[in-house]
PDB file of C-alpha atoms in Angstrom:
ATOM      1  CA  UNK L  97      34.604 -14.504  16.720  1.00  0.00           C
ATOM      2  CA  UNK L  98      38.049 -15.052  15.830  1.00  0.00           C
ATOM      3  CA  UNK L  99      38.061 -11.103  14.026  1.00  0.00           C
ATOM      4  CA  UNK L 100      40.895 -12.647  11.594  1.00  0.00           C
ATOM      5  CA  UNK L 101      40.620 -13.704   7.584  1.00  0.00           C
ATOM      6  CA  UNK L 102      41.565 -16.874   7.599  1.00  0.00           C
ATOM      7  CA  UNK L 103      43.690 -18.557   4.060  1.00  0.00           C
ATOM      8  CA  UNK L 104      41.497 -21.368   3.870  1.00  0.00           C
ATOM      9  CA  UNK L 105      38.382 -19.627   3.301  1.00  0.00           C
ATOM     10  CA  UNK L 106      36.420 -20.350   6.248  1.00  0.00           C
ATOM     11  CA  UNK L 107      34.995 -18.080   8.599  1.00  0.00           C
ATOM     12  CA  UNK L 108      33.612 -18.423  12.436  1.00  0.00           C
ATOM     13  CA  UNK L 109      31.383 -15.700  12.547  1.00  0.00           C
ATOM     14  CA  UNK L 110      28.807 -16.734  15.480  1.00  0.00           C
ATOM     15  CA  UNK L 111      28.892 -19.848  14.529  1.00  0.00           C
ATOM     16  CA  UNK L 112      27.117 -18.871  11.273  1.00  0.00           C
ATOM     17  CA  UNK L 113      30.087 -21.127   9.384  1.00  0.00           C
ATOM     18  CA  UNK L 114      28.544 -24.520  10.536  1.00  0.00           C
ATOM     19  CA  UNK L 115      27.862 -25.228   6.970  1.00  0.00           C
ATOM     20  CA  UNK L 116      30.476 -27.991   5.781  1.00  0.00           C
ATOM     21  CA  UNK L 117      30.654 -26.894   2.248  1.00  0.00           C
ATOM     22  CA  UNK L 118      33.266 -24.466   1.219  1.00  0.00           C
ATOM     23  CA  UNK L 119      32.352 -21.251  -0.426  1.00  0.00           C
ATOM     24  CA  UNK L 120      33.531 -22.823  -3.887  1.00  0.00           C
ATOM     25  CA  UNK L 121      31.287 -25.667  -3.190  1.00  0.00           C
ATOM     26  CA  UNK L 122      28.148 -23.633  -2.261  1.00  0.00           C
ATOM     27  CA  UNK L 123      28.938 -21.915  -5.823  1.00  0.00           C
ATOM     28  CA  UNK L 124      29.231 -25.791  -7.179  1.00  0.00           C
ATOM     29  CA  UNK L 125      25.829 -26.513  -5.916  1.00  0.00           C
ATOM     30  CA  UNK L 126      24.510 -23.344  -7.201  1.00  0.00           C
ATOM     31  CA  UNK L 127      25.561 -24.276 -10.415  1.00  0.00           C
ATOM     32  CA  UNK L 128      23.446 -27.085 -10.283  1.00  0.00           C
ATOM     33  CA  UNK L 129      19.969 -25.147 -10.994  1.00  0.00           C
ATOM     34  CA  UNK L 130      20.544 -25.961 -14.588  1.00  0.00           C
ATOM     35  CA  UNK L 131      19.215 -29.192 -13.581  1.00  0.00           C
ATOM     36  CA  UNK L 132      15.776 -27.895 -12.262  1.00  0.00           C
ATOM     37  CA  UNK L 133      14.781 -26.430 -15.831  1.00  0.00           C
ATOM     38  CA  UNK L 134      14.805 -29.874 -17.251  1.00  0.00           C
ATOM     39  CA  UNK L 135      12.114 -31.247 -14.454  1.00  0.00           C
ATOM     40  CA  UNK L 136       9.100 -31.063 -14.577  1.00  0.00           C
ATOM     41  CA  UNK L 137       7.457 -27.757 -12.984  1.00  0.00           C
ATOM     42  CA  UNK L 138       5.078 -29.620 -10.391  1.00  0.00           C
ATOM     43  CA  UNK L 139       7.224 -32.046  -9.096  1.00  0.00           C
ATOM     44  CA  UNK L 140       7.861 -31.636  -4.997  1.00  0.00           C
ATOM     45  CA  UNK L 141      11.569 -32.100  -5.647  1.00  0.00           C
ATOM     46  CA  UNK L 142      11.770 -29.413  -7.445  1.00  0.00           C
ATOM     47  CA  UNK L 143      10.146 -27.373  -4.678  1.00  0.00           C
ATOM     48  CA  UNK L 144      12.475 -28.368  -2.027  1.00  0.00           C
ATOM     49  CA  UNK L 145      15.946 -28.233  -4.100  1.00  0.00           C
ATOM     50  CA  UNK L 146      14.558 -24.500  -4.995  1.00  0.00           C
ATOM     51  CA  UNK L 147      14.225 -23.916  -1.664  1.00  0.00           C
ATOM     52  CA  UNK L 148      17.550 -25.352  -0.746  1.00  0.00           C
ATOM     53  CA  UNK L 149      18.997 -23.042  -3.145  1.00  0.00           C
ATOM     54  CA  UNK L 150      18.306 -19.961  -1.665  1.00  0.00           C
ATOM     55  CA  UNK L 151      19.124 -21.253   1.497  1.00  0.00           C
ATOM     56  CA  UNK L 152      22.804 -21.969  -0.048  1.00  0.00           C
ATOM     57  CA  UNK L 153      22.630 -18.382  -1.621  1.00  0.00           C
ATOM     58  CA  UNK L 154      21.121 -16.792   1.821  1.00  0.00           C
ATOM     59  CA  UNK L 155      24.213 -18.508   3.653  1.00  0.00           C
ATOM     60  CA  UNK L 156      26.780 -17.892   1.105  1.00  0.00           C
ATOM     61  CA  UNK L 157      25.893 -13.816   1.038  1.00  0.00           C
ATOM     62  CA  UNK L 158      26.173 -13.712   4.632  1.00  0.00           C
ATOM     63  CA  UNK L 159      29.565 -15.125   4.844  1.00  0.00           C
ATOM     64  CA  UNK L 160      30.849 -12.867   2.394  1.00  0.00           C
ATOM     65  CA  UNK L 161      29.443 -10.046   4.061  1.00  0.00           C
ATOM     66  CA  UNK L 162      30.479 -11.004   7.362  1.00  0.00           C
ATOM     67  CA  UNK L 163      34.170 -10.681   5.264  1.00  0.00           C
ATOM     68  CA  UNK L 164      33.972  -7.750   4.123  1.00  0.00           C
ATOM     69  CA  UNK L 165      32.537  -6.251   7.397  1.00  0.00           C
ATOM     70  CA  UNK L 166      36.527  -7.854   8.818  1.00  0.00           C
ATOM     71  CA  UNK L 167      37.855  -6.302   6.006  1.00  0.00           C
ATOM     72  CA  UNK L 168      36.506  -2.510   6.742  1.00  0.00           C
ATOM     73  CA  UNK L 169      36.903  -3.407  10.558  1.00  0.00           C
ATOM     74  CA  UNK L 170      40.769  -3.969   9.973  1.00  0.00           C
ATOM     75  CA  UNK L 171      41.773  -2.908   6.924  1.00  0.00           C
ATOM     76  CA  UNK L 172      45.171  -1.991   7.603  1.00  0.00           C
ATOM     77  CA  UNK L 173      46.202  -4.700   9.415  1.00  0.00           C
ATOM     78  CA  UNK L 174      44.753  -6.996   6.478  1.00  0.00           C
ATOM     79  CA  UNK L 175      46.751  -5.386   3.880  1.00  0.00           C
ATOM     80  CA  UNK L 176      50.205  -4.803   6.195  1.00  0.00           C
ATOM     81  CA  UNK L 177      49.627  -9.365   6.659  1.00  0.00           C
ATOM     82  CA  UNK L 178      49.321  -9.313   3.042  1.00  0.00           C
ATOM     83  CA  UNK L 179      52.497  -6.993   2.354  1.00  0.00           C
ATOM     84  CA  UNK L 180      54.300  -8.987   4.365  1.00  0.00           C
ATOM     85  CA  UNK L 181      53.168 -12.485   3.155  1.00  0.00           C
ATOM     86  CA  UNK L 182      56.101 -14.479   2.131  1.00  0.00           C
ATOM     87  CA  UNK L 183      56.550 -16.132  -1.610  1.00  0.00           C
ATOM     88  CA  UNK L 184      54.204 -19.050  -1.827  1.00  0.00           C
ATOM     89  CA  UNK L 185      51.991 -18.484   0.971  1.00  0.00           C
ATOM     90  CA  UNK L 186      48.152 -18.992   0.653  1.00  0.00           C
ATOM     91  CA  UNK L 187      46.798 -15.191   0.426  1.00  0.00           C
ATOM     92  CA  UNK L 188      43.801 -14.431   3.790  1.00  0.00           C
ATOM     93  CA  UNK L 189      42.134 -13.000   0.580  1.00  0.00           C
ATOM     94  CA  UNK L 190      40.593 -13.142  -2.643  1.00  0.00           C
ATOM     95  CA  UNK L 191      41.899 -11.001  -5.369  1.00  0.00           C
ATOM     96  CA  UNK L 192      38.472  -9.137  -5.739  1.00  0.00           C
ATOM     97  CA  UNK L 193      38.837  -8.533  -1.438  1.00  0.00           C
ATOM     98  CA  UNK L 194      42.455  -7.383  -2.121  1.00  0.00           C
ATOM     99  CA  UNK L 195      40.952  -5.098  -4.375  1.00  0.00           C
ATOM    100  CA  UNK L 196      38.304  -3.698  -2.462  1.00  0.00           C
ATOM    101  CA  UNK L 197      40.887  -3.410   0.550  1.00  0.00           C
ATOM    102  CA  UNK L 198      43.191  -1.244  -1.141  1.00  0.00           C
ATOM    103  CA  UNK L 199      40.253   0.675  -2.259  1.00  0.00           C
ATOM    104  CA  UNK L 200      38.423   1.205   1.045  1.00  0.00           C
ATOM    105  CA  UNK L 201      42.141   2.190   2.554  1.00  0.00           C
ATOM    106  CA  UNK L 202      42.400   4.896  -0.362  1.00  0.00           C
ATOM    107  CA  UNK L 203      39.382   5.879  -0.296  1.00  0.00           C
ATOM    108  CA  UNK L 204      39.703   6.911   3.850  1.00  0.00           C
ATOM    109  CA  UNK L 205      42.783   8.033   3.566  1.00  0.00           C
ATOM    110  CA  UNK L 206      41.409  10.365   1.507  1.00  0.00           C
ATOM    111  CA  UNK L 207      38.479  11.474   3.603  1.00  0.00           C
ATOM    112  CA  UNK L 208      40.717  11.999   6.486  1.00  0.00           C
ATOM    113  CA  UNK L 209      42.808  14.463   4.638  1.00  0.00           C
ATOM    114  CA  UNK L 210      39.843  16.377   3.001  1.00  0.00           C
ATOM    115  CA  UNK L 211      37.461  16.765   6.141  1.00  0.00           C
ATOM    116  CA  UNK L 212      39.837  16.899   9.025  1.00  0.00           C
ATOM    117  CA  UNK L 213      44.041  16.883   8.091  1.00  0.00           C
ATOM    118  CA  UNK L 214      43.948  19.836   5.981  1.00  0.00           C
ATOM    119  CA  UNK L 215      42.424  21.613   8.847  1.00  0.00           C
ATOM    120  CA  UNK L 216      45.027  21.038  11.422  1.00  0.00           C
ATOM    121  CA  UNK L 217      48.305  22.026  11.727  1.00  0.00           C
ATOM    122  CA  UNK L 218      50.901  20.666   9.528  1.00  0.00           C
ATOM    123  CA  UNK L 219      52.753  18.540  12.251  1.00  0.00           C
ATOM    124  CA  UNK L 220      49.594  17.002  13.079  1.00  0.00           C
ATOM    125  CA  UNK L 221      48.750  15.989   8.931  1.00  0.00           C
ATOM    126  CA  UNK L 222      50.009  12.920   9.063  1.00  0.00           C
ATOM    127  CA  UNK L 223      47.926   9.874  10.394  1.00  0.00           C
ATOM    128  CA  UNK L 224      49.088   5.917  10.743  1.00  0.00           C
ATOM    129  CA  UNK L 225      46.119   3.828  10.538  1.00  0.00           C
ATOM    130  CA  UNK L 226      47.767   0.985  11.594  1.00  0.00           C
ATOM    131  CA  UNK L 227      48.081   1.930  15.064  1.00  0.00           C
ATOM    132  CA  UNK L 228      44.979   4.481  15.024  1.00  0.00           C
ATOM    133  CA  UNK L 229      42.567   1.091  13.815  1.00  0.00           C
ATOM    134  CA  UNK L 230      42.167  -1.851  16.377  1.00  0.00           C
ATOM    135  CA  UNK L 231      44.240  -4.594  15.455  1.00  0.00           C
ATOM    136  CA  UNK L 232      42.237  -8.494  15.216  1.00  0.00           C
ATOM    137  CA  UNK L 233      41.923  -9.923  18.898  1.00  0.00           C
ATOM    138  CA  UNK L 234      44.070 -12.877  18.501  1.00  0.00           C
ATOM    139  CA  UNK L 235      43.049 -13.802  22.425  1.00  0.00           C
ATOM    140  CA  UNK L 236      39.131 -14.495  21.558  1.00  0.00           C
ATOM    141  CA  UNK L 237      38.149 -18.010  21.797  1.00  0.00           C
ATOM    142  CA  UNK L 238      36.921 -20.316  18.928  1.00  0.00           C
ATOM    143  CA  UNK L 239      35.082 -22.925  18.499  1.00  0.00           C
ATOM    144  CA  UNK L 240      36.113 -25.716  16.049  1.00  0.00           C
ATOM    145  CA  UNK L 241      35.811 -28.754  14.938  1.00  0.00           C
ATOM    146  CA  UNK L 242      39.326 -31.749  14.073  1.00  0.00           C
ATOM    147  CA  UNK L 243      39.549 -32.263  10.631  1.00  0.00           C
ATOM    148  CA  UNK L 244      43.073 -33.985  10.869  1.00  0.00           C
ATOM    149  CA  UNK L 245      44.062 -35.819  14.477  1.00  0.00           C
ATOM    150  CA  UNK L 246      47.005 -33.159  15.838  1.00  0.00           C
ATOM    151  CA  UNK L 247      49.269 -34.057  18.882  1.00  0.00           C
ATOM    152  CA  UNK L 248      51.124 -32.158  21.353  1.00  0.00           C
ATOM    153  CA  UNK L 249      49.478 -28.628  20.913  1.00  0.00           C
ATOM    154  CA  UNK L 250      50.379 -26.367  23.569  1.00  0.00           C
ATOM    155  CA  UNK L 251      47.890 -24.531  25.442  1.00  0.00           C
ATOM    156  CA  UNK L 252      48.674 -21.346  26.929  1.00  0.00           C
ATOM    157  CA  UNK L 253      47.879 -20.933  30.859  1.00  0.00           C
ATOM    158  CA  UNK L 254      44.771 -18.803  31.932  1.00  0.00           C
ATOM    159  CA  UNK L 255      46.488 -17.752  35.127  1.00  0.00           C
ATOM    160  CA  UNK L 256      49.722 -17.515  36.188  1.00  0.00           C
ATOM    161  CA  UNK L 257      48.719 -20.604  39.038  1.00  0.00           C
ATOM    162  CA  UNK L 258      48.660 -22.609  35.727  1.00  0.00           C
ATOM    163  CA  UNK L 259      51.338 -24.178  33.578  1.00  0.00           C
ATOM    164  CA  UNK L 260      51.732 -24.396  29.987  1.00  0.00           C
ATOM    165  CA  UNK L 261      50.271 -27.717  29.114  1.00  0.00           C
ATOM    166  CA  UNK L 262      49.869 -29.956  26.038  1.00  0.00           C
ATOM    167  CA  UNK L 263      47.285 -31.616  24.546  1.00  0.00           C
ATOM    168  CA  UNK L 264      45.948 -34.388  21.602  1.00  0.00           C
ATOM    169  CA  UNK L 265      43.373 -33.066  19.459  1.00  0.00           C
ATOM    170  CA  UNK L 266      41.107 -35.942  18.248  1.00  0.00           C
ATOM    171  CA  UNK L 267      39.886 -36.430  15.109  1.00  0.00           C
ATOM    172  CA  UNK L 268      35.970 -35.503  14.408  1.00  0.00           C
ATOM    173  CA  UNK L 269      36.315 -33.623  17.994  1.00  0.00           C
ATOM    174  CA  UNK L 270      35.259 -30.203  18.894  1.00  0.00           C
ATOM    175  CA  UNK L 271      36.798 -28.032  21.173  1.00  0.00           C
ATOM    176  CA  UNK L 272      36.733 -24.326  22.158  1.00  0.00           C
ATOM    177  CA  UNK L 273      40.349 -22.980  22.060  1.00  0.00           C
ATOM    178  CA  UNK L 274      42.036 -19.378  21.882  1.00  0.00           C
ATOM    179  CA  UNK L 275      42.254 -18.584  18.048  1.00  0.00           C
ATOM    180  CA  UNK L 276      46.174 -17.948  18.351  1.00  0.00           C
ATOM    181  CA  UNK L 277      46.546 -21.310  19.974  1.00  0.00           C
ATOM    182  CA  UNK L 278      45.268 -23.013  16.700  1.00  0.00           C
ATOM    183  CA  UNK L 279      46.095 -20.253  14.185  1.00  0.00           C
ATOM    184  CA  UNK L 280      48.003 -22.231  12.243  1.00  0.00           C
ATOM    185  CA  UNK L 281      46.001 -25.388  12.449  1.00  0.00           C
ATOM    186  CA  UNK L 282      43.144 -23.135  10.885  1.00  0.00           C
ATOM    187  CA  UNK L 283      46.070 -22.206   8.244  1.00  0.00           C
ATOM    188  CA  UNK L 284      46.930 -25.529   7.282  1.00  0.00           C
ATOM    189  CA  UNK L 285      43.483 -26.953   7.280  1.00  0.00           C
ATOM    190  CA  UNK L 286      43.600 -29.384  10.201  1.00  0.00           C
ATOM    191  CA  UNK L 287      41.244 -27.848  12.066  1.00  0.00           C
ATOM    192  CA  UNK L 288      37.709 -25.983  10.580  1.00  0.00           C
ATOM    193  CA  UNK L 289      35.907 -23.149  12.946  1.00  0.00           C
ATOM    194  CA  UNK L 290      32.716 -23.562  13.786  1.00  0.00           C
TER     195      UNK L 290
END
């Protein structure tokens, strides 16, 4: 588990993101249930594509609760990445997450000082959550899948017995890879976790 939001909208939660469709395309597909009104009701088909459906709905609302568990996990690190996001750059999350972010931050922040800060002494009122939560583990290992052939990425050693050394990422391949290795891959869209 990477422990990171990633831009393009795809998760590796335990593998649970080995559905190819995007979340806008499970939300396509839902979509399509207008089309089961119009057949008839004791046709097998329509059995199996309801059936299908809330297996797309069952997948789709555990992805976006696995994101909002990141979210609550490492709120402050989420919204310091999005502070600090330059002009252009593809937001980690939606503006409803954003939302809820800033919210859940607040709404701590606010605990804190009601059950426990005012109770201390003054010099002590004060709390950073960026360094009191655990930051994302970068280090963890992925799995993932090519999207887009890539050449010359560098692999960092394991040991120090080892030297940095490159590799060729094939197309349709899968590999298992530290997550900062292939951050920005995952950014870009060359490569999809698994």
């Amino acid at each position: 588990m990477t422990e990171e939001l990633d831009p393009t909208a795809q998760d590796s939660d335990g593998g649970s993101e080995e559905v190819v469709l995007t979340p806008a395309e499970l939300i396509e597909r839902l979509e399509q249930e207008e089309n089961l009104r119009r057949a008839k009701k004791g046709d097998l088909k329509v059995t199996i594509h309801r059936m299908e459906m809330e297996r797309i709905r069952y997948v789709l609302s555990s992805y976006l609760r696995c994101r909002l568990m990141k979210i609550e996990k490492f709120f402050p690190h989420i919204l310091e990445k999005e502070k600090t996001a330059h002009e252009g750059e593809l937001s980690s999350l939606s503006p409803e997450e954003l939302v809820f972010a800033k919210q859940y931050m607040a709404n701590t922040e606010t605990y804190l000082k009601n059950v426990a800060l005012k109770h201390m002494p003054p010099n002590l009122q004060m709390v950073d959550l960026l360094r009191s939560v655990p930051k994302p583990d970068l280090d963890s290992y992925v799995f993932l899948r090519v999207k887009v052939r890539q050449e010359n990425i560098l692999v960092e050693p394991e040991t120090d017995e080892q030297r940095d050394y490159v590799i060729d990422l094939e197309e349709g391949s899968q590999h298992l890879i530290r997550y900062k290795t292939i951050a920005p891959l995952v950014a870009s869209g060359a490569v999809q976790l698994i």
